[in-house]
Tab-separated table of C-alpha atoms and ligand atoms in Angstrom:
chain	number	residue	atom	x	y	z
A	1	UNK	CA	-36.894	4.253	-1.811
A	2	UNK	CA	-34.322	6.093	-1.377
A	3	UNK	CA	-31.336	5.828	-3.907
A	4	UNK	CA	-27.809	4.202	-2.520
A	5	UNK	CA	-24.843	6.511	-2.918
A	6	UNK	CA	-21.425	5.469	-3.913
A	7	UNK	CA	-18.274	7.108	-3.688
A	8	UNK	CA	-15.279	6.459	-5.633
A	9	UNK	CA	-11.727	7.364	-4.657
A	10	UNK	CA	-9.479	8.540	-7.224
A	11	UNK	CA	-5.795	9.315	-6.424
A	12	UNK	CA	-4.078	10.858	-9.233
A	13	UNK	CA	-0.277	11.403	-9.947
A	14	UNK	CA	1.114	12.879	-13.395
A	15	UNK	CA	-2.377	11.405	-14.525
A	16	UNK	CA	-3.298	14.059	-17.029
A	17	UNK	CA	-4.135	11.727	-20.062
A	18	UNK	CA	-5.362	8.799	-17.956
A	19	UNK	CA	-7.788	10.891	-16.720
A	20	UNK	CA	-10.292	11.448	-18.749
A	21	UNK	CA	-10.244	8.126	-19.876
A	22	UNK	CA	-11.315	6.838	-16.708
A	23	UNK	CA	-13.914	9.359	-16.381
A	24	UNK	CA	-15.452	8.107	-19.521
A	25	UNK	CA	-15.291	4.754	-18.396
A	26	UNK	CA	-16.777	5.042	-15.053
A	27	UNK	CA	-19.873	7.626	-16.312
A	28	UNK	CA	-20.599	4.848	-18.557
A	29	UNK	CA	-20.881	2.297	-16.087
A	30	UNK	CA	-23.206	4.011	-13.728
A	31	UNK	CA	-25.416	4.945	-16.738
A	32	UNK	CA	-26.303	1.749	-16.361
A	33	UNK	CA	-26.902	1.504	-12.587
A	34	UNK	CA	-29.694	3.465	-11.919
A	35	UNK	CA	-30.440	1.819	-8.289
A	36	UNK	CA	-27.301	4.405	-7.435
A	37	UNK	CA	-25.708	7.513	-7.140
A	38	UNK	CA	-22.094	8.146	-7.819
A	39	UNK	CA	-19.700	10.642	-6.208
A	40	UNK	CA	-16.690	10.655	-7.704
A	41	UNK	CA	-13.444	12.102	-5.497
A	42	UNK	CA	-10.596	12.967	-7.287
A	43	UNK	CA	-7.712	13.406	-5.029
A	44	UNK	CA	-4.528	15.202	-6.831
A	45	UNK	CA	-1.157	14.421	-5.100
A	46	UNK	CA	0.565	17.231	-6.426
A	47	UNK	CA	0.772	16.214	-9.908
A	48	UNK	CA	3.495	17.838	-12.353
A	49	UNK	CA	1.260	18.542	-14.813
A	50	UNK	CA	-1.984	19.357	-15.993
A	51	UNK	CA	-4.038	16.776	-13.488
A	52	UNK	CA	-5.644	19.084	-11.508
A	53	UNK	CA	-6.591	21.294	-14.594
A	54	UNK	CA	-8.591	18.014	-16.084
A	55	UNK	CA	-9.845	17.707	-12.477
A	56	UNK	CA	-11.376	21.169	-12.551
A	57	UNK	CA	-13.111	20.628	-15.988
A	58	UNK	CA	-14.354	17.371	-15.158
A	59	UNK	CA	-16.002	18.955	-11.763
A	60	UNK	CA	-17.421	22.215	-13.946
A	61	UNK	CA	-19.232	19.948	-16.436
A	62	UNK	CA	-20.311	17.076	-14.220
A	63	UNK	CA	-21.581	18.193	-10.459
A	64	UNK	CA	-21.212	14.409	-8.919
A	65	UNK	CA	-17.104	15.003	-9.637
A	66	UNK	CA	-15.437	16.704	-6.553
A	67	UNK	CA	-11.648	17.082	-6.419
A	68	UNK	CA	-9.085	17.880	-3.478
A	69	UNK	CA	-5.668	18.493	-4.305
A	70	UNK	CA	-2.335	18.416	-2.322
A	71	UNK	CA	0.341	20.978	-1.649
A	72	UNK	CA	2.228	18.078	-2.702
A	73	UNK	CA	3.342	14.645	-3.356
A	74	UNK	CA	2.198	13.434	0.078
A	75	UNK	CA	2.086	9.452	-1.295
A	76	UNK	CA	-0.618	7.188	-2.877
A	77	UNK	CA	-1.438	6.070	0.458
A	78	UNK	CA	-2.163	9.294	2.058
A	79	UNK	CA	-4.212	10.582	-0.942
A	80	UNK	CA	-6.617	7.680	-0.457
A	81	UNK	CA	-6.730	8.658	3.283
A	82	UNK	CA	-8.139	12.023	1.997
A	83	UNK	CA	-10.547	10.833	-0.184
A	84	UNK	CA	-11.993	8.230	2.817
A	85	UNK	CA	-12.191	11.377	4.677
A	86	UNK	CA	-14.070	13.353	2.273
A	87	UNK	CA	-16.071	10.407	0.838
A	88	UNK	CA	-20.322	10.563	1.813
A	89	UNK	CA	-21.514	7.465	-0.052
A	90	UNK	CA	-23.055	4.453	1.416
A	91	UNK	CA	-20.539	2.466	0.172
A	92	UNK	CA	-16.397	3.552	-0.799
A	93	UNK	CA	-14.623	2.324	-3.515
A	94	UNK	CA	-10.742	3.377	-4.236
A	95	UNK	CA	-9.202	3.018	-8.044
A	96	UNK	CA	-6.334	3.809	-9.743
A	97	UNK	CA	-6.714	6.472	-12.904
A	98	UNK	CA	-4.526	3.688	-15.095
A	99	UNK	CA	-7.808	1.810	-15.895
A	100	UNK	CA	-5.891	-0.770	-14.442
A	101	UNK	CA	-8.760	-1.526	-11.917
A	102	UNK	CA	-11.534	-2.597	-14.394
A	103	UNK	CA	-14.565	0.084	-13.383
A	104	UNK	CA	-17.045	-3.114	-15.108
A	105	UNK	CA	-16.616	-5.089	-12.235
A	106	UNK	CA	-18.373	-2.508	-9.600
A	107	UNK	CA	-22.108	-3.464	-11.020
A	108	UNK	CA	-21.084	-7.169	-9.443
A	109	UNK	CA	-19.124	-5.469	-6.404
A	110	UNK	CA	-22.034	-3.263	-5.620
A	111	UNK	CA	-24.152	-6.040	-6.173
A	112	UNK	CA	-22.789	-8.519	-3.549
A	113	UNK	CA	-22.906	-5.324	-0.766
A	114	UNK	CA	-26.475	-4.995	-1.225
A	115	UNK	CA	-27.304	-9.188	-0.778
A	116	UNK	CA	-27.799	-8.870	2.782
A	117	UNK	CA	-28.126	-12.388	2.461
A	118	UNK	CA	-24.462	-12.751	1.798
A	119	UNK	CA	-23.514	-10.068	5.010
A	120	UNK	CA	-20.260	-8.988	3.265
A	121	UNK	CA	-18.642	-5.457	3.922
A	122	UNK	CA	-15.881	-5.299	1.233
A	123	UNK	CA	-15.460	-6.552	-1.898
A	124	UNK	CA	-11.616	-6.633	-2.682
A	125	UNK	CA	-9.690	-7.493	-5.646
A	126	UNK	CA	-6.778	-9.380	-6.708
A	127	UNK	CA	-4.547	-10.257	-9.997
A	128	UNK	CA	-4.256	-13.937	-10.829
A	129	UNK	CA	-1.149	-13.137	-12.920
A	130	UNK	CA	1.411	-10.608	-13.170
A	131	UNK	CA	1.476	-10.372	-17.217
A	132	UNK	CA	3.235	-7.218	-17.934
A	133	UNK	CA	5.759	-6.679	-14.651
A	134	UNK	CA	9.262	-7.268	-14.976
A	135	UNK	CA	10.196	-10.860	-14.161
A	136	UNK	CA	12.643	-9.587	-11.425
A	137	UNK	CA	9.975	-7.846	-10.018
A	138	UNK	CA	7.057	-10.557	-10.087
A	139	UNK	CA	9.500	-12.456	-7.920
A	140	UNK	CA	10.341	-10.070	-5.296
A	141	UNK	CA	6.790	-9.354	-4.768
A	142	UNK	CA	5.791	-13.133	-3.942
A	143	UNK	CA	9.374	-13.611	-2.203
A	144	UNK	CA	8.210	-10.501	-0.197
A	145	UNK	CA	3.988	-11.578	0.603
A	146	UNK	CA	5.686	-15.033	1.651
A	147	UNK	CA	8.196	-13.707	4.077
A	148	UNK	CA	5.665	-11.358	5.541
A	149	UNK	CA	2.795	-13.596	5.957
A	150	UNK	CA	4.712	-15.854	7.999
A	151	UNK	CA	6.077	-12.792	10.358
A	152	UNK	CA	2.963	-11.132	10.622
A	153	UNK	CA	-0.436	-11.722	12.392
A	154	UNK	CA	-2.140	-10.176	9.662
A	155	UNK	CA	-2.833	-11.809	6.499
A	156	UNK	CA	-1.620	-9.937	3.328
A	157	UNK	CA	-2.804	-11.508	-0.126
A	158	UNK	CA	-0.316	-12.204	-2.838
A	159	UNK	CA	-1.859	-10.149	-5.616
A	160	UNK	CA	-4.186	-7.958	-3.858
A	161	UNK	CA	-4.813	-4.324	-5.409
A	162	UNK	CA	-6.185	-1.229	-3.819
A	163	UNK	CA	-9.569	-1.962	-5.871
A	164	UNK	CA	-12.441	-2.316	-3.792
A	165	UNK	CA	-15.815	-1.123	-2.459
A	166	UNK	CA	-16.174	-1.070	1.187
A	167	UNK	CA	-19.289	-0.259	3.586
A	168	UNK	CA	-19.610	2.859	5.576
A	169	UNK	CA	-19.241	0.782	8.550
A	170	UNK	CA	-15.355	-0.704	7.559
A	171	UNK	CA	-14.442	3.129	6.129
A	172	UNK	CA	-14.892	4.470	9.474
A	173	UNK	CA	-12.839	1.919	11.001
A	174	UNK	CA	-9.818	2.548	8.603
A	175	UNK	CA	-10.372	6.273	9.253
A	176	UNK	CA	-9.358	5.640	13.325
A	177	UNK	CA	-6.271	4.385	12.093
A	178	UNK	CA	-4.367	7.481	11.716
A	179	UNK	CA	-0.988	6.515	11.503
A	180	UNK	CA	1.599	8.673	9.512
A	181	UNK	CA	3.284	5.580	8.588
A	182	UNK	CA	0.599	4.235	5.897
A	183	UNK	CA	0.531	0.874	4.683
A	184	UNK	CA	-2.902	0.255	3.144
A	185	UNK	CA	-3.161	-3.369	2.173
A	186	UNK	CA	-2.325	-4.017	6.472
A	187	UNK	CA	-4.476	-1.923	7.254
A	188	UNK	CA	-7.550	-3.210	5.430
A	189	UNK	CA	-6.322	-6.701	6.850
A	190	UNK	CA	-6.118	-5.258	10.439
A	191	UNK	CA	-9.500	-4.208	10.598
A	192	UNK	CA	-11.097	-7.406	9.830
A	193	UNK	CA	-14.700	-7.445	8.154
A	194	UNK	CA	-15.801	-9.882	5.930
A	195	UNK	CA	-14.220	-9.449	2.692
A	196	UNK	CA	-15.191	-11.253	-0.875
A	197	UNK	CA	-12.077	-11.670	-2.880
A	198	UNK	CA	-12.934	-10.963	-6.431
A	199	UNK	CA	-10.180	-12.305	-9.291
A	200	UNK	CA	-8.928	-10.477	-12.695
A	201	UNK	CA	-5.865	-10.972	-15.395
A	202	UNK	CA	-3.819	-7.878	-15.040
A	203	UNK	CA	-4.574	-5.588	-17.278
A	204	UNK	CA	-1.673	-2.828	-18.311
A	205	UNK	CA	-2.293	0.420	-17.594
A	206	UNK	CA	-3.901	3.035	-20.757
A	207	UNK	CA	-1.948	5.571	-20.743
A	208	UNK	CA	1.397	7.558	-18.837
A	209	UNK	CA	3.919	5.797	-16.988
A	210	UNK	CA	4.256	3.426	-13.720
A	211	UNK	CA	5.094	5.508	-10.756
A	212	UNK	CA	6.967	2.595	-9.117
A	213	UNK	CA	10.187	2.160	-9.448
A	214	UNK	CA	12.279	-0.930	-8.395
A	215	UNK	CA	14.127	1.209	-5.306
A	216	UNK	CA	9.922	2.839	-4.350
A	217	UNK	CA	8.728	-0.424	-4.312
A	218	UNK	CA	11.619	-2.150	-1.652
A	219	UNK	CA	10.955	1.040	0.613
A	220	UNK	CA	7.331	0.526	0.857
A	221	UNK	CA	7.913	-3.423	1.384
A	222	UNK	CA	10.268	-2.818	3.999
A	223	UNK	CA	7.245	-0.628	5.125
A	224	UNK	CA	4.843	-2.961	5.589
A	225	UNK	CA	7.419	-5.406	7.026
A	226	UNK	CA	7.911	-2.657	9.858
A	227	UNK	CA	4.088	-1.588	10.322
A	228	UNK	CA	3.030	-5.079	10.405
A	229	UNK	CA	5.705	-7.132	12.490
A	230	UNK	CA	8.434	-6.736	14.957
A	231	UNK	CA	9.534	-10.261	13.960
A	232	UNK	CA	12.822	-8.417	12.694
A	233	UNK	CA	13.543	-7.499	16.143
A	234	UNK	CA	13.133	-11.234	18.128
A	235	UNK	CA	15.412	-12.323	14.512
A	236	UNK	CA	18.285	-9.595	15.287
A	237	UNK	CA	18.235	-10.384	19.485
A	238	UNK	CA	18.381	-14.242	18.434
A	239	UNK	CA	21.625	-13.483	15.584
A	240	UNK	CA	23.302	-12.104	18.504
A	241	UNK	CA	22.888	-14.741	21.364
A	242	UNK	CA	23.707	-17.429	18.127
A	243	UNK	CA	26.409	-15.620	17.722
A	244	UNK	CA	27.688	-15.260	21.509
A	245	UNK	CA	27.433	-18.822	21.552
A	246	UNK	CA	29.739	-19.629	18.565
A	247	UNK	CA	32.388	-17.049	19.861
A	248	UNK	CA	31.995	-18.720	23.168
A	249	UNK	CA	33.158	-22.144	22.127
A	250	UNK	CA	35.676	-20.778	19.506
A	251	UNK	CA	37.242	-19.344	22.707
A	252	UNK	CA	37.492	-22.413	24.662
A	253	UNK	CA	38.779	-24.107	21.149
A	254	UNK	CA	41.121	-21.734	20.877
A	255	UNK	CA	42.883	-21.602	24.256
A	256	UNK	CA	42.823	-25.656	24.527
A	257	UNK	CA	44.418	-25.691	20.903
A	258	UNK	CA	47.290	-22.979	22.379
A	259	UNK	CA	48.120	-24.375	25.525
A	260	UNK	CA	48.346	-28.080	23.692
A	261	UNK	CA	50.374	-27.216	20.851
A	262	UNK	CA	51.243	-23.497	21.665
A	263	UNK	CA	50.554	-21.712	17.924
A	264	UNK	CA	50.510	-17.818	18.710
A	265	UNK	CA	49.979	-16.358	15.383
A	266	UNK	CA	48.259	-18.466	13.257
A	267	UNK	CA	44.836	-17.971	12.475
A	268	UNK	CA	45.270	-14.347	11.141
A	269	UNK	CA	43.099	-14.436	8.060
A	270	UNK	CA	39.861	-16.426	9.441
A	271	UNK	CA	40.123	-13.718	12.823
A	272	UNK	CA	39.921	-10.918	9.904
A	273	UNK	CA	37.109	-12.895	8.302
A	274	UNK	CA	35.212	-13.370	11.346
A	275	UNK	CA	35.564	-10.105	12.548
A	276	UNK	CA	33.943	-8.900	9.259
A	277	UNK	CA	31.347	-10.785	9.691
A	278	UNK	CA	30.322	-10.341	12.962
A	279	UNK	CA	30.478	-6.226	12.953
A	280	UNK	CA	28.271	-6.992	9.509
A	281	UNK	CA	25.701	-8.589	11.528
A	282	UNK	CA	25.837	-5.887	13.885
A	283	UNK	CA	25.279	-3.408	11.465
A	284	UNK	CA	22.600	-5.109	9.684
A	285	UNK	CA	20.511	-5.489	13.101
A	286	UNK	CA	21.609	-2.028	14.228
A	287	UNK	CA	19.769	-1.226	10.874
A	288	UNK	CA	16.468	-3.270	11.742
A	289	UNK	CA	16.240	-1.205	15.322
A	290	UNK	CA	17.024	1.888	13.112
A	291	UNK	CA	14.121	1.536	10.647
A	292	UNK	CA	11.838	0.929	13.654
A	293	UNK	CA	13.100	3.936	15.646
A	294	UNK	CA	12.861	6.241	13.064
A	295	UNK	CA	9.298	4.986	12.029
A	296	UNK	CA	8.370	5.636	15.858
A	297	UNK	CA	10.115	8.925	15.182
A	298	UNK	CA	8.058	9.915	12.920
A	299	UNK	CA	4.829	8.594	14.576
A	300	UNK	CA	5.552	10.940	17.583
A	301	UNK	CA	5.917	14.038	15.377
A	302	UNK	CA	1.990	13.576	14.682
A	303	UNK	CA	2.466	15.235	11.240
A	304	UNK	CA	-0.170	15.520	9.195
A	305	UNK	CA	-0.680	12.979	7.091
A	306	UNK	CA	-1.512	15.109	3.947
A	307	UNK	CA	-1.613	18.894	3.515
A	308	UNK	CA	-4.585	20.301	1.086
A	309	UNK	CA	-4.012	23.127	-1.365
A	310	UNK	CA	-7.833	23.499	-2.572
A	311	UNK	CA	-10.443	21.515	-3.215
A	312	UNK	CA	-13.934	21.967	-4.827
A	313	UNK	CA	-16.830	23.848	-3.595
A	314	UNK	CA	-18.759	20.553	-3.316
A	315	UNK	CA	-16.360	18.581	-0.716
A	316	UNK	CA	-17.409	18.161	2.630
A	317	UNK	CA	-14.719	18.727	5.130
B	401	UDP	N1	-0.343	7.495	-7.311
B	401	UDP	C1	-0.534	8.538	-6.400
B	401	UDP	N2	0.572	9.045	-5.764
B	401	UDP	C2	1.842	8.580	-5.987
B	401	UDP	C3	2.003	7.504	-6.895
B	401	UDP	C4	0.885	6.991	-7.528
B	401	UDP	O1	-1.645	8.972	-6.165
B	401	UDP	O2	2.787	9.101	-5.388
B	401	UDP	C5	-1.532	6.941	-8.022
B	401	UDP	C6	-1.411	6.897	-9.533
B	401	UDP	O3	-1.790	8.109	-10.133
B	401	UDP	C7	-2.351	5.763	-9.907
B	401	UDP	C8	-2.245	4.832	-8.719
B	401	UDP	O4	-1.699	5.605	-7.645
B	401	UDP	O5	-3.701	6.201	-10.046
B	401	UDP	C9	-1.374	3.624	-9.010
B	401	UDP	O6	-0.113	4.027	-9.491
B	401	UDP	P1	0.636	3.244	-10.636
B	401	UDP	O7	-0.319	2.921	-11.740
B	401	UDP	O8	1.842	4.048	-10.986
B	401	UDP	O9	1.069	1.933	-9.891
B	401	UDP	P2	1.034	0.425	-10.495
B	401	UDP	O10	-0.332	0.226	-11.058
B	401	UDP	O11	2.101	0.365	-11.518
B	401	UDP	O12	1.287	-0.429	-9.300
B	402	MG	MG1	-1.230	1.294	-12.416
């Protein structure tokens, strides 16, 4: 028989001490699983320190390690779009270096791929809780999976990481979607496939720091909000005809009111307030069909989505 080969993504920012860790972790797991062979991608993108050094020592001393690294920081997103690229196995799997994504759950992952009985192509994970994250944070991110599962066609699940092992077959259908504009968690949503939603407590990550700051984490919200829906749009064309209305029968208030009692200049301060509001409406929609022009603007450019440096002798492509 032959043996099943699995490939595990990697990306890697400023993870020079995390690194190693995880690679001790995962060798040990697949120790264990002799029924399969592991590839392990690294993908560096462009770390500040000494990542891609730990990559390169990792490769020399174990041949199943292959690394690619970036020119620069092209975006987590993007560096797991390499590593689908390069990856050969049977079945993918992407991790964080944080040890965040327990690697003791992929004996059960792999496990449920193989029962053809059970006909799944992904197994996907998700956090229960969000021990750990900053309370303001926690509630942005459930305020934010609310607002856009209601928008969007596309279900997005509170909680859901970048963990998981997919089949060749649901890889290759992410890999047609080659949009600049990356916004993972839709896109695994978008393609369908039967997924098996595996559960963990968070766990906090073993070493280095969270590359995600408050201001990192809006962006790639308002992200998903654009690559997913164009509810924003019907919401900003329906302010406006709201809004036409309510000027509309202020108007015909207004000039009844002046011929009747004939009051020229009162009214002064709520014309100043409503004018503020209504050019701050403007703005904000203004804004909405900025954030989708620009996106298209960017789409049309067809940039690359990331731009390699080097990569091992062992990577295909
Ligand atoms: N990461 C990356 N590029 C970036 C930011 C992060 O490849 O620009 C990687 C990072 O090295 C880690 C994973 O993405 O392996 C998750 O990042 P992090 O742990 O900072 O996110 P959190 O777990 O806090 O959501
Ligand atoms: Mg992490």
């Amino acid at each position: 028989m032959i043996k099943k080969k699995v490939s595990i993504i990697v990306s890697c920012y400023n993870e020079e001490k995390s690194l190693p860790l995880f690679y001790q972790e995962i060798s040990k797991v697949f120790q264990n699983l002799s029924k399969v062979d592991l590839e392990l991608i690294l993908v560096d993108d462009g770390s500040k320190d000494q990542t891609l050094t730990e990559m390169k020592k990792l490769s020399q001393k174990d041949n199943r390690v292959r690394y690619i690294s970036f020119s620069r920081n092209f975006g987590k997103e993007a560096a797991m779009y390499a590593g689908l690229n390069a990856a050969t196995g049977d079945y993918v799997g992407l991790m964080d270096a944080d040890l965040q994504d327990p690697p003791s759950l992929l004996p059960k992952m792999i496990e449920i791929l193989e029962d053809k009985d059970l006909d799944y192509d992904c197994v996907a994970t998700r956090r229960v809780d969000r021990k750990g994250e900053p309370p303001i944070r926690s509630f942005f991110a459930r305020k934010f999976y609310k607002i856009i599962n209601k928008m969007s066609d596309v279900e997005l699940v509170d909680g859901a990481r970048d963990y998981r092992l997919m089949s060749k077959a649901m890889v290759n259908a992410i890999l047609q979607l080659k949009e600049y504009n990356r916004f993972s968690k839709g896109l695994f949503g978008f393609v369908g496939f039967n997924t098996k939603w595996l559960e963990y407590e968070n766990i906090e990550r073993v070493a280095g720091e969270t590359k995600w700051s408050f201001w990192k984490l809006f962006k790639y919200a308002v992200e998903g909000i654009v690559a997913f829906t164009t509810a924003p749009l019907t919401i900003a064309a329906l302010l406006g005809i709201i809004f036409c209305i309510i000027a509309f029968v202020m108007i015909i208030v207004i000039i009844t009111k002046t011929i009747m009692f004939g009051d020229p200049t009162s009214g002064w301060p709520s014309m100043i307030c409503v004018i503020f509001l209504v050019s701050g409406v403007q703005l904000f929609c203004l804004g909405i069909i900025g954030e989708y022009l620009s996106k298209t603007y960017l789409e049309t450019k067809k940039r690359p989505i990331y731009i390699i440096k080097e990569t091992s002798k062992n990577i295909e492509k």
